Amino acid sequence: MGGVVGGITFNDTYGNQIADGSDIHEAIFGRHIVSIDSIIEGKQEPKKEEPLAGNGVVGPQEQQTQFTQVVDAHSSTDLLSASFNRMKAKSNKTCIQSVQTAIASHWTVPRKPCSPEQYDAEEWLFTFYLGKDRYYSAHCLRFSRWHLFFASFLVQFCIGSLYSWSVFNKPIDNYVFKDPKAGYAVNAFYTAVGVFGTTTAIMGPWIERNGPRYGVVLGTTSFLLGHVIVAIGVAYKEIAAVYVGYGLFGGFGMGLCYIAPVSALQKWFPDYRGAAAGFAVAGYGAGAVAWAKVYRPCIEAVGVSSTFLVVGCAMASTMYLCAIVLRTPHLEFTVGGLNIHGEVVDEPVTVTDCEDQTTSKYQYESTASDNEIDFIISTNAQVRKLSLIDAIKSPDFLCMYLMFFANQIYGLVVLSKLSNMCTDIFGRSGDEAANIVSINGVFNCFGRLFFSLASDLVARSFNIEHAFARKCVFYTTLMLQVAIVGTTPMLIRKNQYTAFVIEIFVLTASYGGGFGTIPAFLTDMFGAFNIGAMHGLILTAWSIGGVVGGITFNNAYSRQIAAGVSISDAYVSTVNDIFVLILVGLAVLFFVRTNAMDRFESGYHFSIFGRRVISIKGKDEHPKKADPMGQII
């Protein structure tokens, strides 16, 4: 319509202007730019002036005079420029608003009540969503929350293969570049670690909105596709395909599959949050040990390229089956006298979202002890009201982020260099070094389970807030690392191999303990509905430590060797730098506030043993909170 009507109108007016003696410039810009400007300003087209007295016809001279006045007031070029500037400003404003709305929407996690159809279907272990509130359930085995323990463990076990990537370094370099020491294949690992952390940070809110099942399905698909791309890349000797396949697609898939099961377990096990998270991520540590033993025979049997196809398909099949089991509890779920937020409930809670009101079948599975009630009520009632944005902006999260980075940094360095340290510093054989690496992986797995379970036991045994119990566990892991890193240089210089290995095992256990305890710590601090996003964000500390810390360590070590420093002294110099970072982490952990009165009172307040030592009053305003459906108010 614009092409027809607008074109005809323009041509008629243009012809009339030319017939009246106007030049081409005036005919194009005189009337039409003024009209465009009026439309943009939201004004009506000016009415035509009455004909002049006389013969009632405006002649060319009078028309020229009127046009000259318009041009003198606002030249045609300026009008055109102003019009486009206004259009551009409005367009930019609209784009900015759209981006802001999209970001706010992504970082807001609405609560989705279950439909009656979903509630009935998920009573069974194997349930498939068919779309439009239609489900298919295999009525052979009823669902129990304990099934999630094994499903989560298996998913983590498969993606724990990331830590076994070093097995592929020499075979890939040898096949692609004919040089086992080329050093290119390891870049796929660094890329995967970087993408892993970025994915967990960005996709955390998406997983909270869509549930662990969709997260694992999407992650598994990307993980499988990455293995296929790597297989093709190795077959055609294209190292870039290895980076894209394992680094980008594999890293993205592993990031999703890491946080999705942990997020679900924190909601299903409010009574054993530490144990649930620890058991899940222990699978990650176990996978790192097991897959290293699987890869070598597989490479010898079918070759490097085919290994990625065989292993990738086996892992993906297992993870797809586990995805069927994973799910999120309905909003009214209670167990052990606690709801999903960890709040004590005095009476059975009924499911009001379904047509028939039904008491949760988990209501009486266990009972919270009476002496825990006061502590749970005081904190969790405030925590559940936190919006995701408020949680991210909290100074406590910043301190936890720095603390977690410090807890991981030395463990990351040791995991990547332990074999070299055994052979280069202590002169041990390659086989013995490989055995030490395998045993060290067991301690990684053990630490993830032991420290997380210990945090639950400490909270229950000493009747203290759960968040404070997790904080005490991190004090333990960091102080152990301070002692170990502080004495490692002495052991290296004195060539005390046995003592060095024992310290490394303890260090790795404390490193794994950080991974096992942090999900429960975050849930206690920021709420069950924010755990997916918060866990994803804090894992970027591990990602940064793995990429930036690893590269920094290697560069510092290489400079020392190039300067003629001995291998032992080069390691000692770098270890001393990490020692300072761990001390910083121990210091900032002190400022993580677990006291509800300090955290939720306006301003900033900090207490020690119930005595307030810092008190900064906030502005006279109500902080933003989230309503029960997750909307920021």
XYZ file of C-alpha atoms in Angstrom:
633
model
C 0.000 0.000 0.000
C 2.889 2.353 0.837
C 4.469 1.631 -2.543
C 1.257 2.353 -4.469
C -0.376 5.221 -2.554
C 2.877 6.843 -1.481
C 4.378 6.587 -4.945
C 1.319 8.053 -6.702
C 1.023 10.908 -4.174
C 4.708 11.733 -4.448
C 4.659 11.725 -8.249
C 1.548 13.936 -8.437
C 2.949 16.500 -6.021
C 6.334 16.441 -7.704
C 4.708 17.033 -11.115
C 2.655 19.965 -9.791
C 5.750 21.594 -8.290
C 7.669 21.317 -11.551
C 4.701 22.678 -13.503
C 4.592 25.709 -11.194
C 8.232 26.532 -11.943
C 9.966 25.038 -8.859
C 13.373 23.487 -9.380
C 14.003 19.791 -8.748
C 15.505 20.335 -5.282
C 12.538 22.318 -4.088
C 10.068 19.901 -5.658
C 11.559 16.926 -3.771
C 12.325 18.458 -0.375
C 9.992 21.420 0.022
C 6.720 19.766 0.972
C 7.716 16.199 1.687
C 10.462 16.703 4.280
C 8.234 19.052 6.231
C 5.531 16.364 6.166
C 7.928 13.656 7.353
C 9.144 15.906 10.143
C 5.575 16.569 11.210
C 4.758 12.874 11.265
C 7.827 12.070 13.393
C 6.916 14.832 15.843
C 3.388 13.463 16.006
C 1.868 16.610 14.553
C -0.837 16.901 11.977
C -0.131 18.140 8.485
C -0.520 21.970 8.414
C -3.710 23.099 6.751
C -3.495 24.709 3.361
C -3.586 28.487 3.418
C -6.584 30.225 1.948
C -6.085 31.468 -1.633
C -4.963 35.048 -1.951
C -7.460 37.707 -2.857
C -7.766 38.489 -6.481
C -8.141 35.733 -8.964
C -8.034 33.105 -6.139
C -4.930 31.427 -7.585
C -1.459 31.532 -6.041
C 1.056 32.259 -8.749
C 4.591 30.989 -9.079
C 6.079 34.069 -7.435
C 3.950 33.788 -4.286
C 4.636 30.061 -4.096
C 8.346 30.734 -4.372
C 8.105 33.266 -1.558
C 6.350 30.772 0.740
C 8.893 28.062 -0.043
C 11.792 30.436 0.592
C 10.392 31.224 4.032
C 10.199 27.532 4.898
C 13.719 26.871 3.659
C 15.057 29.897 5.496
C 13.443 28.704 8.745
C 14.657 25.129 8.483
C 16.734 24.044 5.520
C 15.794 20.834 3.801
C 19.122 19.213 4.655
C 18.761 20.013 8.344
C 15.217 18.693 8.345
C 16.319 15.438 6.773
C 19.205 15.082 9.231
C 17.020 15.894 12.219
C 14.380 13.436 11.076
C 16.851 10.598 10.734
C 18.485 11.478 14.070
C 15.138 11.294 15.814
C 14.365 7.995 14.142
C 17.795 6.659 15.122
C 17.422 7.823 18.741
C 14.036 6.162 19.046
C 15.378 2.993 17.466
C 18.389 2.924 19.822
C 16.154 3.508 22.826
C 13.891 0.672 21.741
C 16.866 -1.671 21.240
C 18.328 -0.816 24.651
C 14.977 -1.374 26.327
C 14.597 -4.702 24.543
C 18.055 -5.833 25.662
C 17.391 -4.734 29.243
C 14.071 -6.557 29.255
C 15.673 -9.715 27.852
C 18.461 -9.650 30.459
C 16.021 -9.031 33.313
C 13.799 -11.835 32.049
C 16.735 -14.257 31.805
C 17.878 -13.565 35.354
C 14.382 -13.873 36.814
C 13.332 -17.380 37.749
C 9.530 -17.819 37.883
C 8.107 -20.715 39.844
C 6.035 -23.106 37.772
C 3.374 -25.061 39.674
C 2.892 -28.573 38.378
C -0.238 -29.512 36.504
C -2.385 -32.449 37.666
C -1.183 -34.436 34.630
C 2.464 -33.815 35.463
C 1.970 -34.648 39.127
C 0.335 -37.982 38.308
C 2.907 -38.876 35.639
C 5.920 -38.171 37.822
C 4.737 -40.620 40.449
C 6.509 -43.140 38.185
C 10.239 -43.444 37.586
C 10.219 -43.509 33.771
C 8.139 -40.614 32.476
C 8.252 -39.021 29.028
C 6.849 -35.609 28.180
C 4.887 -35.670 24.903
C 3.967 -31.978 24.751
C 0.826 -29.998 25.602
C 0.574 -31.443 29.112
C 0.623 -35.004 27.798
C 2.874 -37.608 29.416
C 3.671 -41.254 28.978
C 4.671 -43.180 32.097
C 5.857 -46.753 32.375
C 3.839 -48.073 35.320
C 6.477 -50.546 36.413
C 8.463 -48.738 39.115
C 7.410 -45.868 41.337
C 9.658 -42.835 41.675
C 11.669 -42.213 44.827
C 13.925 -39.253 45.462
C 16.756 -41.691 46.188
C 16.794 -42.669 42.515
C 18.162 -39.190 41.846
C 21.313 -40.050 43.790
C 22.304 -42.703 41.270
C 21.128 -40.810 38.190
C 23.078 -37.714 39.238
C 26.150 -39.794 40.072
C 26.136 -41.425 36.627
C 25.731 -38.119 34.778
C 28.629 -36.634 36.749
C 30.637 -39.820 36.222
C 30.373 -39.434 32.446
C 31.325 -35.756 32.281
C 34.165 -36.402 34.735
C 35.980 -37.650 31.645
C 37.083 -34.034 31.196
C 39.865 -34.614 33.738
C 41.043 -37.623 31.710
C 41.665 -35.592 28.553
C 45.433 -35.671 29.100
C 45.376 -39.304 27.920
C 44.493 -38.037 24.426
C 47.172 -35.336 24.203
C 50.043 -37.403 22.825
C 47.948 -39.735 20.595
C 46.182 -36.793 18.918
C 49.383 -34.766 18.489
C 51.150 -37.811 17.085
C 48.324 -38.665 14.648
C 47.695 -35.114 13.420
C 51.205 -33.587 13.536
C 53.418 -36.704 13.605
C 54.940 -35.348 16.814
C 53.716 -36.583 20.232
C 55.263 -33.503 21.874
C 53.622 -30.953 19.557
C 51.527 -29.629 22.453
C 48.444 -28.597 20.439
C 45.858 -31.098 21.673
C 45.980 -29.786 25.257
C 44.399 -26.527 24.067
C 41.122 -28.411 23.606
C 41.128 -29.055 27.364
C 41.718 -25.392 28.213
C 38.962 -24.359 25.800
C 36.548 -26.868 27.324
C 37.284 -25.607 30.839
C 36.643 -22.010 29.771
C 33.393 -22.837 27.976
C 32.349 -25.098 30.862
C 32.503 -22.224 33.350
C 30.881 -19.727 30.996
C 28.017 -22.131 30.305
C 27.292 -22.758 33.964
C 27.177 -19.013 34.612
C 24.895 -18.113 31.708
C 22.621 -21.155 31.607
C 21.952 -21.483 35.335
C 18.692 -19.459 35.259
C 17.551 -21.360 32.152
C 17.954 -24.672 33.979
C 15.990 -23.345 36.948
C 13.136 -22.398 34.613
C 13.108 -25.569 32.523
C 14.224 -28.214 34.983
C 17.131 -30.687 35.147
C 15.666 -33.073 32.562
C 15.815 -30.545 29.731
C 19.225 -29.381 30.917
C 20.728 -32.865 30.776
C 19.063 -33.685 27.432
C 20.429 -30.519 25.823
C 23.821 -30.979 27.460
C 24.071 -34.623 26.421
C 23.157 -33.790 22.829
C 25.871 -31.131 22.668
C 28.350 -33.464 24.389
C 27.655 -36.256 21.874
C 27.846 -33.886 18.918
C 31.189 -32.640 20.214
C 32.601 -36.179 20.273
C 31.414 -36.773 16.705
C 33.080 -33.541 15.541
C 36.332 -34.516 17.279
C 36.254 -37.947 15.621
C 35.855 -36.330 12.197
C 38.531 -33.738 12.961
C 41.076 -36.354 14.021
C 40.272 -38.540 11.013
C 40.896 -35.608 8.643
C 43.792 -34.269 10.761
C 42.105 -30.923 11.451
C 43.073 -29.752 14.936
C 40.602 -26.846 14.696
C 37.745 -29.367 14.605
C 39.089 -30.894 17.827
C 38.989 -27.463 19.486
C 35.459 -26.786 18.249
C 34.141 -30.262 19.007
C 35.552 -30.878 22.465
C 36.246 -27.299 23.514
C 32.999 -25.605 22.442
C 30.347 -28.316 22.073
C 31.815 -30.624 24.705
C 32.430 -27.811 27.194
C 28.892 -26.475 26.714
C 27.344 -29.904 27.223
C 29.427 -30.715 30.285
C 28.561 -27.372 31.877
C 24.827 -28.038 31.563
C 25.110 -31.618 32.777
C 27.171 -30.585 35.797
C 24.796 -28.081 37.408
C 21.424 -29.584 36.391
C 21.511 -32.701 38.649
C 23.027 -30.802 41.581
C 20.291 -28.162 41.405
C 17.598 -30.849 41.512
C 19.169 -32.667 44.463
C 19.303 -29.493 46.551
C 15.516 -29.227 46.245
C 14.764 -32.918 46.840
C 17.058 -33.206 49.893
C 16.583 -30.156 52.142
C 17.382 -32.443 55.082
C 20.682 -33.735 53.605
C 21.850 -31.006 51.264
C 25.533 -31.543 51.879
C 25.419 -35.302 51.420
C 23.266 -35.009 48.288
C 25.593 -32.538 46.588
C 28.692 -34.423 47.692
C 27.470 -37.763 46.393
C 26.592 -36.264 43.012
C 29.876 -34.465 42.402
C 31.784 -37.455 43.778
C 30.749 -39.108 40.533
C 32.727 -36.437 38.715
C 35.864 -37.353 40.625
C 35.274 -41.072 40.092
C 34.850 -40.523 36.360
C 38.194 -38.764 36.158
C 39.878 -41.915 37.478
C 37.871 -44.509 35.571
C 37.867 -42.988 32.097
C 41.639 -42.606 32.097
C 41.806 -46.397 32.430
C 39.230 -46.902 29.654
C 40.725 -44.589 27.033
C 44.118 -46.273 26.581
C 42.829 -49.798 25.760
C 40.160 -48.303 23.524
C 42.721 -46.266 21.562
C 44.859 -49.367 21.077
C 41.836 -51.407 19.946
C 39.996 -49.073 17.529
C 42.226 -46.014 17.081
C 41.993 -42.414 18.284
C 39.201 -41.257 15.978
C 36.898 -44.218 16.580
C 37.458 -44.009 20.336
C 35.554 -40.729 20.438
C 32.622 -42.313 18.597
C 32.497 -45.430 20.766
C 32.979 -43.694 24.105
C 30.800 -40.732 23.142
C 27.852 -42.955 22.224
C 28.241 -45.033 25.398
C 28.288 -41.938 27.600
C 25.383 -40.295 25.781
C 23.190 -43.398 26.092
C 23.755 -43.486 29.844
C 23.111 -39.768 30.259
C 19.890 -39.836 28.210
C 18.533 -42.607 30.453
C 19.456 -40.620 33.550
C 17.696 -37.553 32.144
C 14.402 -39.472 32.209
C 14.778 -39.964 35.965
C 15.722 -36.369 36.807
C 12.935 -33.939 37.755
C 12.134 -31.041 40.065
C 9.804 -31.451 43.073
C 6.495 -29.603 43.085
C 6.295 -26.382 45.079
C 4.508 -28.010 48.027
C 6.996 -30.852 48.439
C 8.034 -31.579 52.040
C 10.311 -34.193 53.565
C 11.676 -34.680 57.048
C 9.432 -31.882 58.295
C 11.099 -29.444 55.865
C 9.972 -27.890 52.612
C 12.315 -27.366 49.658
C 13.566 -24.106 51.202
C 14.616 -25.909 54.368
C 11.810 -24.309 56.375
C 10.126 -26.335 59.099
C 6.471 -27.135 58.437
C 4.249 -28.044 61.375
C 1.447 -29.703 59.424
C 1.201 -31.876 56.336
C 1.224 -29.671 53.281
C -1.322 -30.464 50.619
C -0.836 -30.128 46.909
C -3.236 -27.354 45.955
C -2.088 -27.163 42.351
C -3.698 -30.475 41.517
C -7.369 -31.262 41.188
C -7.382 -33.671 44.154
C -5.687 -32.399 47.282
C -3.143 -35.055 48.213
C -0.734 -35.118 51.123
C 2.873 -35.405 49.938
C 4.020 -39.000 50.180
C 7.362 -37.801 51.523
C 5.812 -35.964 54.465
C 6.627 -38.534 57.119
C 9.764 -40.056 55.612
C 11.788 -38.480 58.408
C 11.256 -35.823 61.033
C 13.314 -32.757 61.867
C 14.481 -32.727 65.463
C 12.830 -30.156 67.705
C 16.085 -28.473 68.652
C 16.724 -27.565 65.004
C 13.456 -25.730 64.459
C 14.383 -22.335 65.921
C 17.586 -22.124 63.886
C 15.941 -23.165 60.635
C 13.001 -20.777 60.944
C 15.160 -17.745 61.722
C 17.216 -17.960 58.550
C 15.306 -19.782 55.824
C 12.199 -17.613 56.047
C 14.384 -14.695 54.931
C 16.467 -16.646 52.430
C 13.470 -17.887 50.432
C 12.446 -14.255 49.760
C 15.728 -13.380 48.049
C 15.481 -12.600 44.356
C 18.246 -13.842 42.075
C 19.474 -10.305 41.354
C 19.728 -9.492 45.067
C 21.612 -12.734 45.660
C 24.148 -11.936 42.942
C 24.687 -8.386 44.260
C 25.231 -9.587 47.817
C 28.709 -8.854 49.267
C 28.575 -12.322 50.783
C 28.510 -13.889 47.322
C 31.560 -11.854 46.287
C 33.452 -13.112 49.337
C 32.327 -16.683 48.638
C 33.480 -16.340 45.022
C 36.986 -15.227 46.045
C 37.132 -17.909 48.735
C 36.142 -20.638 46.276
C 38.757 -19.432 43.779
C 41.445 -19.651 46.466
C 40.256 -23.126 47.493
C 40.619 -24.433 43.919
C 43.709 -22.743 42.513
C 46.467 -24.952 43.957
C 44.488 -28.123 43.410
C 44.106 -27.231 39.737
C 47.844 -26.716 39.383
C 48.668 -29.996 41.134
C 46.127 -32.002 39.126
C 47.685 -30.822 35.877
C 51.330 -31.207 36.973
C 51.393 -34.038 39.517
C 52.852 -36.625 37.139
C 55.590 -34.214 36.044
C 56.369 -33.282 39.657
C 56.871 -36.945 40.561
C 59.200 -37.630 37.625
C 61.034 -34.296 37.298
C 61.533 -33.400 40.973
C 61.762 -36.796 42.689
C 63.030 -38.887 39.748
C 60.253 -41.484 39.855
C 59.297 -43.633 36.875
C 56.419 -42.799 34.565
C 54.432 -45.861 35.677
C 54.760 -44.939 39.337
C 53.733 -41.371 38.575
C 50.665 -42.650 36.706
C 49.687 -44.754 39.719
C 50.018 -41.746 42.022
C 47.769 -39.739 39.708
C 45.120 -42.487 39.817
C 45.228 -42.734 43.615
C 45.049 -38.960 43.823
C 41.826 -39.086 41.815
C 40.346 -41.387 44.460
C 41.134 -38.802 47.136
C 39.465 -36.156 44.981
C 36.311 -38.284 44.920
C 36.576 -39.057 48.638
C 36.971 -35.389 49.582
C 33.852 -34.384 47.663
C 31.760 -36.810 49.670
C 33.503 -36.622 53.063
C 33.555 -32.850 53.599
C 30.024 -32.302 52.321
C 28.674 -35.050 54.585
C 30.706 -33.631 57.475
C 28.982 -30.261 57.030
C 25.589 -31.935 57.567
C 26.828 -33.825 60.619
C 28.368 -30.704 62.179
C 25.130 -28.749 61.747
C 23.045 -31.496 63.349
C 25.496 -32.476 66.094
C 26.242 -28.967 67.352
C 22.788 -27.543 66.620
C 24.120 -24.651 64.547
C 22.945 -22.979 61.370
C 23.680 -25.063 58.297
C 25.370 -22.178 56.475
C 27.738 -21.641 59.407
C 28.560 -25.360 59.402
C 29.528 -25.173 55.697
C 31.621 -22.091 56.475
C 33.481 -24.058 59.152
C 34.179 -26.812 56.612
C 35.714 -24.287 54.208
C 37.818 -22.921 57.072
C 39.114 -26.461 57.501
C 39.894 -27.027 53.817
C 41.648 -23.669 53.459
C 43.700 -24.049 56.646
C 44.764 -27.517 55.502
C 45.914 -25.995 52.225
C 47.787 -23.214 54.030
C 49.661 -25.831 56.065
C 50.358 -28.009 53.021
C 51.444 -25.248 50.649
C 53.543 -23.715 53.409
C 55.509 -26.936 53.960
C 55.669 -28.193 50.352
C 58.810 -26.154 49.457
C 60.674 -27.729 52.394
C 59.671 -31.248 51.314
C 60.762 -30.558 47.743
C 64.164 -29.218 48.793
C 64.759 -32.151 51.173
C 63.498 -34.666 48.589
C 60.909 -36.105 51.006
C 58.846 -37.998 48.435
C 56.575 -39.995 50.777
C 55.627 -36.966 52.870
C 55.073 -34.966 49.671
C 52.670 -37.570 48.278
C 50.704 -37.747 51.548
C 50.333 -33.973 51.607
C 49.175 -33.950 47.993
C 46.510 -36.557 48.770
C 45.203 -34.454 51.673
C 45.351 -31.334 49.519
C 43.337 -33.003 46.754
C 40.736 -34.186 49.265
C 40.284 -30.610 50.497
C 40.114 -29.419 46.882
C 37.348 -31.927 46.167
C 35.654 -31.016 49.440
C 35.177 -27.496 48.147
C 33.262 -28.812 45.135
C 31.146 -31.093 47.290
C 30.224 -28.469 49.885
C 29.702 -25.333 47.795
C 26.243 -26.279 46.359
C 24.756 -26.763 49.838
C 26.495 -23.603 51.095
C 24.980 -21.583 48.240
C 21.526 -23.073 48.815
C 21.662 -22.231 52.521
C 22.747 -18.677 51.745
C 20.617 -17.800 48.712
C 17.716 -20.240 48.489
C 16.679 -23.390 46.656
C 15.264 -21.559 43.642
C 18.499 -19.627 43.042
C 20.924 -22.533 43.404
C 21.186 -23.344 39.685
C 22.212 -19.827 38.716
C 24.412 -19.190 41.769
C 26.197 -22.533 41.428
C 26.814 -21.807 37.762
C 28.224 -18.363 38.515
C 30.606 -19.527 41.221
C 31.963 -22.294 38.984
C 33.453 -19.565 36.787
C 35.997 -19.167 39.610
C 37.117 -22.731 38.898
C 37.106 -22.035 35.170
C 39.227 -18.901 35.577
C 41.573 -20.774 37.881
C 41.939 -23.592 35.370
C 42.591 -21.392 32.354
C 44.233 -18.216 33.671
C 45.866 -19.886 36.661
C 47.165 -22.786 34.597
C 48.587 -20.542 31.889
C 50.127 -18.171 34.464
C 51.758 -21.073 36.299
C 53.172 -22.538 33.084
C 54.550 -19.177 31.945
C 56.140 -18.475 35.330
C 57.634 -21.957 35.433
C 58.991 -21.639 31.876
C 60.598 -18.272 32.649
C 62.312 -19.741 35.695
C 63.681 -22.667 33.699
C 64.820 -20.355 30.877
C 66.656 -18.231 33.447
C 68.671 -21.268 34.525
C 66.765 -22.009 37.730
C 66.573 -25.665 38.738
C 63.295 -27.557 38.306
C 62.785 -27.816 42.066
C 63.356 -24.108 42.681
C 61.078 -23.201 39.765
C 58.208 -25.136 41.351
C 58.933 -23.674 44.791
C 58.848 -20.100 43.478
C 55.445 -20.614 41.880
C 54.048 -22.394 44.945
C 54.947 -19.389 47.102
C 52.802 -17.131 44.896
C 49.819 -19.461 45.284
C 50.337 -19.477 49.049
C 49.444 -15.772 49.146
C 46.210 -16.386 47.207
C 45.098 -19.053 49.675
C 45.703 -16.669 52.582
C 43.512 -14.084 50.844
C 40.769 -16.687 50.433
C 40.974 -17.547 54.124
C 40.668 -13.856 55.011
C 37.609 -13.121 52.834
C 35.832 -16.237 54.136
C 35.774 -14.515 57.527
C 33.495 -11.823 56.048
C 30.880 -14.246 54.690
C 27.915 -13.488 56.953
C 25.783 -16.448 57.953
C 23.838 -14.499 60.587
C 20.345 -13.721 59.241
C 20.027 -10.462 61.209
C 23.262 -9.133 59.723
C 22.442 -10.185 56.181
C 18.867 -8.996 55.847
C 18.882 -5.784 57.860
C 19.172 -2.670 55.688
C 22.786 -1.569 55.237
C 25.864 -3.631 56.040
C 26.318 -5.305 59.418
C 28.798 -7.853 60.710
C 28.780 -9.661 64.031
C 31.300 -11.865 65.827
C 29.890 -14.316 68.390
C 26.653 -12.342 68.491
C 28.400 -9.001 69.061
C 28.024 -6.497 66.214
C 31.406 -5.033 65.225
C 30.440 -3.365 61.919
C 27.174 -1.488 61.430
C 26.589 0.716 58.387
C 23.024 1.927 58.081
C 21.373 1.615 54.693
C 19.050 3.948 52.866
C 15.455 4.230 54.050
C 14.045 1.884 51.472
C 12.683 -1.602 51.205
C 14.966 -4.068 49.377
C 13.593 -5.853 46.375
C 12.323 -9.313 47.147
C 10.751 -12.100 45.203
C 7.168 -13.133 45.623
C 6.317 -16.838 45.921
C 6.092 -17.113 42.139
C 9.594 -15.734 41.645
C 8.748 -12.301 40.249
C 10.808 -9.359 41.505
C 8.644 -6.912 43.484
